[in-house]
Coordinates of C-alpha atoms and ligand atoms in Angstrom, one line a residue:
M1 CA 61.6 90.3 82.8
A2 CA 63.4 91.4 86.0
S3 CA 60.5 93.1 87.7
L4 CA 57.4 91.0 87.2
T5 CA 56.1 91.9 90.6
T6 CA 56.6 95.1 92.5
Y7 CA 58.6 95.5 95.7
T8 CA 55.5 95.4 97.8
D9 CA 54.5 92.1 96.1
E10 CA 57.8 90.6 97.2
A11 CA 57.3 91.8 100.7
R12 CA 53.7 90.4 100.8
I13 CA 54.7 87.1 99.4
A14 CA 57.4 86.9 102.0
L15 CA 54.9 87.7 104.7
D16 CA 52.4 85.2 103.3
T17 CA 54.9 82.4 103.2
L18 CA 56.1 83.2 106.7
A19 CA 52.5 83.1 107.9
D20 CA 52.1 79.8 106.1
R21 CA 55.2 78.5 107.8
A22 CA 54.1 79.6 111.2
T23 CA 50.7 77.8 110.9
S24 CA 52.3 74.8 109.3
F25 CA 54.5 74.4 112.4
I26 CA 51.4 73.8 114.4
S27 CA 49.6 71.7 111.8
P28 CA 51.8 70.7 109.0
S29 CA 50.4 71.1 105.5
L30 CA 51.4 70.7 101.9
R31 CA 49.9 72.8 99.2
I32 CA 49.4 70.9 95.9
G33 CA 48.4 72.8 92.8
V34 CA 46.4 70.9 90.2
T35 CA 46.3 72.6 86.8
G36 CA 45.9 72.0 83.1
L37 CA 44.0 73.6 80.2
S38 CA 40.2 73.2 80.1
R39 CA 39.0 69.6 80.0
A40 CA 42.5 68.2 80.7
G41 CA 41.0 66.1 83.6
K42 CA 41.6 68.3 86.8
T43 CA 38.1 67.7 88.4
V44 CA 38.2 64.0 87.7
F45 CA 41.8 63.7 89.0
I46 CA 41.1 65.4 92.3
T47 CA 37.8 63.6 92.9
A48 CA 39.4 60.2 92.2
L49 CA 42.4 61.0 94.4
V50 CA 40.3 62.1 97.4
H51 CA 37.9 59.2 97.0
N52 CA 40.7 56.6 96.9
L53 CA 42.3 58.1 100.0
L54 CA 39.1 58.4 102.0
H55 CA 38.0 54.9 101.1
G56 CA 41.3 53.0 101.3
G57 CA 41.4 52.4 97.5
R58 CA 43.8 49.9 95.9
L59 CA 47.0 51.9 95.7
P60 CA 49.9 49.4 95.7
L61 CA 52.6 51.9 94.6
F62 CA 51.6 54.5 97.2
Q63 CA 53.8 53.2 100.0
A64 CA 52.2 54.8 103.0
Q65 CA 48.8 53.3 102.1
A66 CA 50.1 50.0 100.7
S67 CA 52.0 49.3 103.9
G68 CA 49.0 50.1 106.1
R69 CA 50.6 53.1 107.8
I70 CA 47.7 55.5 107.1
S71 CA 45.3 55.1 110.0
R72 CA 42.8 57.7 109.0
A73 CA 42.0 60.1 106.1
Y74 CA 39.3 62.8 106.3
L75 CA 38.2 66.1 104.9
E76 CA 38.6 69.3 107.0
H77 CA 37.7 73.0 106.7
Q78 CA 40.2 74.6 104.3
P79 CA 42.5 77.4 105.6
D80 CA 41.5 80.1 103.0
D81 CA 38.0 81.4 103.5
A82 CA 38.1 83.6 100.4
V83 CA 38.5 80.6 98.0
P84 CA 35.5 78.5 97.1
R85 CA 35.6 74.9 98.2
F86 CA 36.2 72.1 95.7
Q87 CA 32.7 70.5 95.4
Y88 CA 34.0 66.9 96.1
E89 CA 30.6 65.5 97.3
D90 CA 28.7 66.7 94.2
H91 CA 31.5 65.4 91.9
I92 CA 31.8 61.9 93.5
A93 CA 28.0 61.5 93.4
A94 CA 27.9 62.3 89.7
L95 CA 30.7 59.8 89.0
V96 CA 29.6 56.9 91.3
N97 CA 25.8 57.2 91.5
D98 CA 24.9 58.6 88.1
R99 CA 27.9 57.4 86.1
I100 CA 28.3 60.8 84.5
W101 CA 31.4 62.9 84.4
P102 CA 31.4 65.8 86.9
A103 CA 31.2 69.5 86.0
S104 CA 34.6 70.7 84.9
T105 CA 36.8 73.4 86.5
R106 CA 35.7 76.9 85.8
A107 CA 37.6 78.8 88.5
I108 CA 39.9 78.3 91.5
S109 CA 38.8 76.1 94.3
E110 CA 40.4 74.4 97.3
L111 CA 40.0 71.3 99.5
R112 CA 41.8 70.2 102.6
L113 CA 42.4 66.5 103.2
T114 CA 44.1 65.4 106.3
V115 CA 45.8 62.0 106.9
E116 CA 47.0 60.5 110.1
F117 CA 49.8 58.1 109.6
E118 CA 52.6 56.3 111.2
S119 CA 56.1 57.1 109.9
A120 CA 58.1 54.2 108.6
S121 CA 61.2 55.3 110.6
A122 CA 61.3 55.0 114.4
W123 CA 63.2 58.3 114.6
N124 CA 60.4 60.2 112.7
R125 CA 57.8 58.5 114.8
L126 CA 59.5 60.1 117.8
L127 CA 59.7 63.5 116.2
S128 CA 56.5 64.1 114.3
R129 CA 52.9 63.8 115.3
G130 CA 52.1 61.7 112.2
K131 CA 49.5 64.1 110.9
L132 CA 49.6 66.0 107.6
S133 CA 47.1 68.1 105.7
F134 CA 47.0 68.3 101.9
D135 CA 45.6 71.6 100.6
I136 CA 44.6 70.8 97.1
V137 CA 44.2 73.9 94.9
D138 CA 42.4 73.4 91.6
Y139 CA 42.7 76.2 89.0
P140 CA 42.5 76.7 85.2
G141 CA 45.8 76.5 83.3
E142 CA 44.5 79.3 81.1
W143 CA 45.1 81.7 84.1
L144 CA 48.8 80.8 84.1
L145 CA 49.2 82.0 80.5
D146 CA 48.6 85.6 81.8
L147 CA 52.0 85.9 83.6
P148 CA 53.9 87.3 80.6
L149 CA 51.4 90.2 80.4
L150 CA 52.8 91.6 83.6
A151 CA 55.9 92.6 81.7
K152 CA 54.0 94.2 78.7
D153 CA 52.4 97.6 78.4
F154 CA 49.0 98.0 76.6
G155 CA 50.7 99.0 73.3
T156 CA 52.8 95.9 73.3
F157 CA 49.9 93.7 74.2
S158 CA 47.8 95.3 71.4
R159 CA 50.6 94.9 68.8
E160 CA 51.2 91.2 69.6
A161 CA 47.5 90.4 69.6
L162 CA 47.1 92.0 66.2
D163 CA 50.2 90.2 64.8
M164 CA 48.8 86.9 66.0
A165 CA 45.3 87.6 64.6
R166 CA 46.7 88.4 61.2
L167 CA 48.5 85.0 60.9
P168 CA 46.9 82.8 58.1
V169 CA 45.6 80.2 60.6
R170 CA 43.8 82.9 62.6
S171 CA 42.9 85.5 60.1
E172 CA 39.5 84.0 59.3
L173 CA 38.5 83.6 62.9
S174 CA 39.6 87.1 63.8
A175 CA 38.0 88.8 60.8
D176 CA 35.0 90.3 62.6
W177 CA 37.1 91.7 65.5
Q178 CA 39.8 93.0 63.1
A179 CA 37.1 94.8 61.0
L180 CA 35.6 96.4 64.2
T181 CA 39.0 97.5 65.6
S182 CA 40.2 99.0 62.3
G183 CA 37.1 101.2 62.2
I184 CA 37.9 102.7 65.6
D185 CA 40.2 105.7 66.1
P186 CA 42.0 105.2 69.4
A187 CA 42.0 109.0 69.9
E188 CA 38.2 109.2 69.9
P189 CA 36.4 109.7 73.2
G190 CA 36.1 106.6 75.4
D191 CA 32.7 105.1 75.2
E192 CA 31.3 102.1 77.2
M193 CA 29.2 100.6 74.4
T194 CA 32.1 100.6 72.0
A195 CA 34.3 99.0 74.7
R196 CA 31.7 96.3 75.2
K197 CA 31.5 95.6 71.5
L198 CA 35.2 95.4 71.1
F199 CA 35.6 93.1 74.2
E200 CA 32.8 90.8 72.9
A201 CA 34.3 90.6 69.4
F202 CA 37.8 90.0 70.8
S203 CA 36.8 87.3 73.3
S204 CA 34.6 85.4 70.8
Y205 CA 37.6 85.3 68.5
L206 CA 39.7 83.9 71.4
R207 CA 37.0 81.3 72.1
A208 CA 36.8 80.4 68.4
C209 CA 40.5 79.7 68.4
R210 CA 40.1 77.3 71.3
A211 CA 37.2 75.5 69.7
D212 CA 39.0 75.2 66.4
H213 CA 39.7 71.6 65.3
R214 CA 43.3 72.6 64.5
A215 CA 43.5 73.2 68.3
L216 CA 45.1 76.6 68.0
S217 CA 47.2 77.8 71.0
T218 CA 45.4 79.5 73.8
L219 CA 46.0 83.2 73.7
P220 CA 45.8 85.6 76.7
P221 CA 44.0 87.2 78.5
G222 CA 43.2 83.9 80.3
R223 CA 40.1 85.2 82.0
F224 CA 38.5 86.0 78.7
L225 CA 38.3 82.3 78.2
M226 CA 37.7 81.3 81.9
P227 CA 36.3 84.4 83.6
G228 CA 35.6 82.7 87.0
D229 CA 33.7 85.2 89.2
L230 CA 34.8 88.2 87.1
E231 CA 32.2 87.7 84.4
G232 CA 30.9 91.2 83.4
S233 CA 33.5 93.1 85.5
P234 CA 35.0 96.3 84.0
A235 CA 38.4 94.9 84.7
L236 CA 37.6 92.5 81.8
T237 CA 35.9 94.9 79.5
F238 CA 38.9 95.8 77.3
A239 CA 40.4 94.8 74.0
P240 CA 43.6 95.6 72.0
L241 CA 43.5 98.7 69.8
L242 CA 45.5 99.9 66.8
V243 CA 48.2 101.6 69.0
D244 CA 52.0 101.4 69.1
P245 CA 54.0 100.0 72.0
G246 CA 55.0 102.8 74.3
S247 CA 52.5 105.3 72.8
R248 CA 50.8 107.7 75.2
P249 CA 47.0 108.1 75.1
A250 CA 45.2 111.4 75.0
P251 CA 43.2 112.0 78.3
G252 CA 39.5 110.8 77.9
S253 CA 40.2 108.8 74.7
M254 CA 39.3 105.3 73.9
H255 CA 43.0 104.5 74.1
A256 CA 43.2 105.9 77.7
M257 CA 40.1 103.9 78.8
M258 CA 41.3 100.6 77.4
E259 CA 44.8 101.1 78.8
R260 CA 43.5 101.8 82.2
R261 CA 41.4 98.7 82.2
Y262 CA 44.3 96.6 80.9
E263 CA 46.4 97.9 83.8
A264 CA 43.6 97.2 86.2
Y265 CA 43.5 93.6 84.9
K266 CA 47.2 93.2 85.6
N267 CA 47.0 94.8 89.1
H268 CA 43.7 93.4 90.3
V269 CA 43.5 90.1 88.6
I270 CA 46.9 88.7 87.5
R271 CA 49.1 89.9 90.3
P272 CA 46.9 88.8 93.2
F273 CA 46.3 85.4 91.6
F274 CA 50.1 84.7 91.4
R275 CA 50.8 86.3 94.7
E276 CA 48.0 84.6 96.7
H277 CA 47.9 81.3 95.1
I278 CA 50.8 80.3 92.8
A279 CA 53.6 81.6 95.0
R280 CA 52.5 79.5 97.9
L281 CA 52.3 76.1 96.3
D282 CA 54.7 73.4 97.4
R283 CA 54.0 70.8 94.7
Q284 CA 52.3 71.0 91.3
I285 CA 50.7 68.5 88.9
V286 CA 50.1 69.6 85.3
L287 CA 47.5 67.5 83.5
I288 CA 47.6 67.3 79.7
D289 CA 45.1 65.7 77.3
A290 CA 47.6 64.0 75.0
M291 CA 44.9 61.7 73.7
Q292 CA 42.8 64.5 72.3
A293 CA 45.9 66.2 70.8
M294 CA 47.0 63.0 69.1
N295 CA 43.5 62.5 67.8
A296 CA 43.6 66.0 66.3
G297 CA 47.0 65.5 64.6
S298 CA 50.5 66.6 64.8
E299 CA 49.7 70.3 64.7
A300 CA 47.7 69.9 67.9
V301 CA 50.5 68.0 69.5
G302 CA 52.9 70.9 68.6
D303 CA 50.4 73.2 70.1
L304 CA 50.1 71.2 73.3
E305 CA 53.9 71.4 73.6
R306 CA 53.8 75.2 73.3
S307 CA 51.2 75.6 76.0
L308 CA 53.1 73.2 78.3
T309 CA 56.2 75.3 77.7
E310 CA 54.3 78.5 78.8
I311 CA 52.9 76.7 81.8
L312 CA 56.3 75.4 82.9
S313 CA 57.8 78.9 82.5
C314 CA 55.6 80.1 85.3
F315 CA 57.1 77.7 87.7
R316 CA 60.7 78.4 86.7
P317 CA 62.7 78.9 89.8
G318 CA 65.5 81.5 90.1
R319 CA 66.1 85.2 89.6
G320 CA 64.2 85.5 86.3
N321 CA 61.0 84.7 88.1
L322 CA 60.4 86.5 91.4
L323 CA 57.4 84.5 92.2
T324 CA 59.3 81.3 92.9
G325 CA 62.6 82.7 94.1
L326 CA 61.5 84.0 97.5
F327 CA 62.4 82.6 100.8
S328 CA 63.4 79.4 99.1
H329 CA 59.7 78.6 99.2
R330 CA 59.4 77.1 95.9
I331 CA 57.7 74.3 94.1
D332 CA 60.2 71.4 94.4
R333 CA 58.3 68.7 92.5
I334 CA 56.2 69.0 89.3
L335 CA 54.4 66.1 87.8
I336 CA 53.3 66.3 84.1
A337 CA 50.6 63.7 83.7
A338 CA 48.7 62.6 80.6
T339 CA 45.4 61.4 81.9
K340 CA 42.8 59.2 80.1
A341 CA 45.3 56.3 79.5
D342 CA 42.3 54.0 79.9
H343 CA 41.5 54.9 76.2
I344 CA 44.3 52.6 75.1
H345 CA 45.4 49.0 75.8
H346 CA 48.0 48.6 78.6
E347 CA 50.5 47.4 75.9
S348 CA 50.5 51.0 74.7
H349 CA 50.8 52.7 78.1
D350 CA 54.6 52.8 78.0
R351 CA 54.5 54.2 74.6
L352 CA 52.1 57.0 75.7
Q353 CA 54.5 57.7 78.6
A354 CA 57.4 57.9 76.1
I355 CA 55.5 60.4 74.0
V356 CA 54.7 62.5 77.1
R357 CA 58.3 62.4 78.2
R358 CA 59.4 63.6 74.8
L359 CA 56.8 66.4 74.9
A360 CA 57.9 67.4 78.4
D361 CA 61.6 67.2 77.6
R362 CA 61.1 69.6 74.7
A363 CA 59.0 71.9 76.8
I364 CA 61.5 71.9 79.6
A365 CA 64.3 72.7 77.2
R366 CA 62.3 75.5 75.6
A367 CA 61.2 77.0 79.0
D368 CA 64.9 76.9 80.1
F369 CA 63.6 75.1 83.2
S370 CA 65.7 73.6 85.9
G371 CA 65.6 73.3 89.7
A372 CA 62.5 71.3 90.4
N373 CA 62.3 67.6 90.2
V374 CA 60.0 66.9 87.2
D375 CA 58.5 63.6 86.5
V376 CA 56.1 62.4 83.7
L377 CA 53.4 59.8 83.8
A378 CA 50.7 58.2 81.7
M379 CA 47.7 57.6 83.9
A380 CA 43.9 57.4 84.2
A381 CA 42.5 59.0 87.3
V382 CA 39.3 57.0 86.6
R383 CA 39.5 53.9 84.6
A384 CA 36.4 53.7 82.4
T385 CA 37.4 50.5 80.5
R386 CA 38.4 46.9 80.9
E387 CA 40.8 45.0 78.7
G388 CA 40.0 41.9 76.6
S389 CA 40.9 40.3 73.3
V390 CA 39.0 39.6 70.1
R391 CA 39.7 37.0 67.5
Q392 CA 39.7 38.3 64.0
G393 CA 40.4 35.4 61.6
K394 CA 43.8 34.0 62.8
E395 CA 44.7 37.1 64.7
T396 CA 43.9 38.0 68.3
L397 CA 43.5 41.7 68.8
P398 CA 43.9 43.5 72.2
V399 CA 40.7 45.5 72.8
I400 CA 39.3 47.8 75.5
I401 CA 35.8 47.3 76.7
G402 CA 33.6 50.1 78.0
T403 CA 30.3 52.0 77.5
P404 CA 30.9 54.8 74.9
L405 CA 29.1 58.1 75.8
K406 CA 25.8 58.7 74.1
G407 CA 26.4 60.1 70.6
E408 CA 30.0 58.9 70.1
K409 CA 30.6 57.5 66.7
I410 CA 32.8 54.8 65.2
A411 CA 32.7 53.9 61.5
G412 CA 29.1 55.1 61.1
D413 CA 27.8 53.5 64.3
I414 CA 26.3 55.9 66.9
F415 CA 26.3 54.7 70.5
D416 CA 23.4 55.0 72.9
G417 CA 25.3 55.5 76.1
E418 CA 24.0 52.2 77.5
T419 CA 25.7 49.5 75.5
E420 CA 29.0 48.0 76.3
T421 CA 31.3 47.7 73.4
A422 CA 34.8 46.2 72.6
I423 CA 37.0 48.6 70.7
F424 CA 40.3 48.2 69.1
P425 CA 41.8 51.6 69.8
G426 CA 44.9 51.2 67.5
D427 CA 48.5 51.3 68.5
L428 CA 50.6 54.2 69.5
P429 CA 53.8 54.3 67.4
E430 CA 56.8 52.6 68.9
K431 CA 59.0 55.7 68.0
P432 CA 57.6 58.7 70.0
G433 CA 59.0 61.2 67.5
L434 CA 56.4 60.2 64.9
I435 CA 53.6 61.8 66.8
F436 CA 55.4 65.2 66.3
Q437 CA 55.6 64.8 62.5
S438 CA 52.9 65.8 60.1
K439 CA 51.4 63.0 58.1
T440 CA 53.0 64.2 54.9
S441 CA 56.5 64.0 56.3
Q442 CA 56.1 60.4 57.6
T443 CA 57.5 57.5 55.7
G444 CA 58.0 53.8 56.5
P445 CA 56.0 51.2 58.4
D446 CA 54.9 53.5 61.2
S447 CA 53.6 56.2 58.8
A448 CA 50.1 57.8 58.9
V449 CA 50.0 57.6 62.7
D450 CA 46.9 59.8 62.7
E451 CA 44.9 57.2 61.0
Q452 CA 45.9 54.3 63.3
L453 CA 44.4 55.9 66.4
R454 CA 40.8 55.8 67.3
F455 CA 39.6 57.2 70.6
V456 CA 36.0 57.5 71.7
R457 CA 34.9 58.9 75.1
F458 CA 33.4 56.4 77.6
R459 CA 31.0 56.7 80.5
P460 CA 32.5 56.4 84.0
P461 CA 32.6 52.7 85.1
S462 CA 30.0 51.0 87.1
L463 CA 31.6 50.1 90.5
E464 CA 31.9 46.5 91.4
R465 CA 30.6 45.3 94.8
T466 CA 32.3 43.0 97.3
A467 CA 30.6 39.9 98.6
E468 CA 29.3 42.0 101.5
G469 CA 27.6 44.4 99.1
L470 CA 30.1 47.2 99.6
K471 CA 31.0 49.2 96.5
L472 CA 34.7 49.1 95.7
S473 CA 36.6 52.3 95.2
L474 CA 37.0 53.9 91.8
P475 CA 39.4 52.0 89.5
H476 CA 42.4 53.9 88.1
I477 CA 45.7 53.5 86.2
R478 CA 48.8 54.6 88.0
L479 CA 47.0 57.1 90.3
D480 CA 49.1 55.6 93.1
R481 CA 52.3 56.4 91.3
A482 CA 51.1 60.0 91.0
L483 CA 50.4 60.1 94.7
Q484 CA 53.7 58.6 95.6
F485 CA 55.6 61.2 93.6
L486 CA 53.5 64.2 94.8
V487 CA 53.4 63.4 98.6
G488 CA 55.1 60.1 99.3
D489 CA 58.3 61.6 100.8
H490 CA 56.2 63.5 103.4
L491 CA 54.7 60.3 104.7
A492 CA 57.9 58.3 104.8
Ligands
LIG501 P1 38.9 69.9 83.8 O1 38.3 70.9 82.8 O2 40.4 69.9 83.7 O3 38.3 70.0 85.2 O4 38.5 68.5 83.1 P2 37.5 67.3 83.7 O5 38.2 66.7 84.9 O6 36.2 67.8 83.9 O7 37.6 66.2 82.5 C1 37.1 66.5 81.3 C2 36.6 65.3 80.6 O8 37.6 64.4 80.3 C3 35.6 64.4 81.5 O9 34.3 64.9 81.4 C4 35.8 63.1 81.0 O10 35.0 62.9 79.8 C5 37.3 63.0 80.5 N1 38.2 62.4 81.5 C6 38.9 63.1 82.5 N2 39.6 62.2 83.2 C7 39.4 61.0 82.7 C8 39.9 59.7 83.0 O11 40.7 59.5 83.9 N3 39.4 58.7 82.2 C9 38.5 58.9 81.2 N4 38.1 57.8 80.5 N5 38.1 60.1 80.9 C10 38.5 61.1 81.6

């Protein structure tokens, strides 16, 4: 793993970070990465964060805002012209006006938010101009999972992909692709139509794994699941073949063609992504959908832990990872946040946080991770529910009240997307470890955890108005804690 990037990569990262530093001397900025696997809640998180800062939302635990030291917050042109802008205006209009969830992250995008503030310390007020820009970089977590490919040749990639495909959980999903590959002699002449067919069969197998209710782990190449602007590009039209690690292809063969494209994918897709984007981040938030994983059962929770391990490995500082070891420009704070805590009653929020902490601790240990300050949080970027209680006989049950999305079901009832409903979401177990055990191995009063949980998806909330008719900003749970951890020290 010693040489994940080449010497020129190192030099270029060094130059990039120097350039960043030079510009940041004139106008200080902080680059914040927002990632997580598909549907983890990245788009909703960024939209809610920006909205609450622009509109002076209720953020009691975000000190700079709570103490009235932020005088102005506004959007500015982003520094990187080659990266698409995060479509904040479209997303907030969907959430607030139409009460629908915005379109999810499909590729990288960026947004610059600048705040003018007064430092809390007299000394800092003398020294700094009290202006700081946040460059928020939104990108699919799937792309991070490509980093290990840099250290693997085509033969090794092929062998590993086949070994994974043959495992019992995946063999059915991969059957079509396996049948197609085994009918192809890697030494036969390279042919575009065959390459396309192989690529299509392989990528539909990867997508089937992701869609599977057993929530199978996400396999590389990441762009096969989230192509971004590379859809249809030859750098993507490849697939593993029945070849051995280290074997040399005959010129003009299928093997040579696929190997060349695989190497192009590494050089033109993976390396630039890490060099131009990941190596320049200062702070990172990793969003996870713990709710969905718990809903799907302990296998899915185990799987979430595995992908979190792989994601954290990408940010591991030190000699093993050249990307973060350069010029001491490294990510110094990482927040692992489980969003969508509004699906459970606040009595369970601490339990959710304990489960996320446990998940993160195990992932941190497995990724052999140290150096950055890592915190965990159970939060909801947008709170779609209120809380209440319902009397059932002598018992009073804590419930959450919201409008379930059209088509959601509970016990045979199908919701119409308009009706508000009170739901008893079930309790999370007091002992976080139980979430990680399969149902069959659970005993005692907390057993059969899977059956106690009941989550439905809700519509975004309708915003309350003040007496003057102004719409209040989006409600949330602990979004202010996330902000305080990610940027609070720079506004102190
Ligand atoms: P992305 O793929 O990471 O960009 O995911 P999104 O931000 O698009 O979120 C995916 C879906 O999760 C949304 O369409 C919502 O249904 C749900 N979601 C995300 N964040 C929240 C939240 O804070 N509260 C609730 N109730 N649902 C959320």
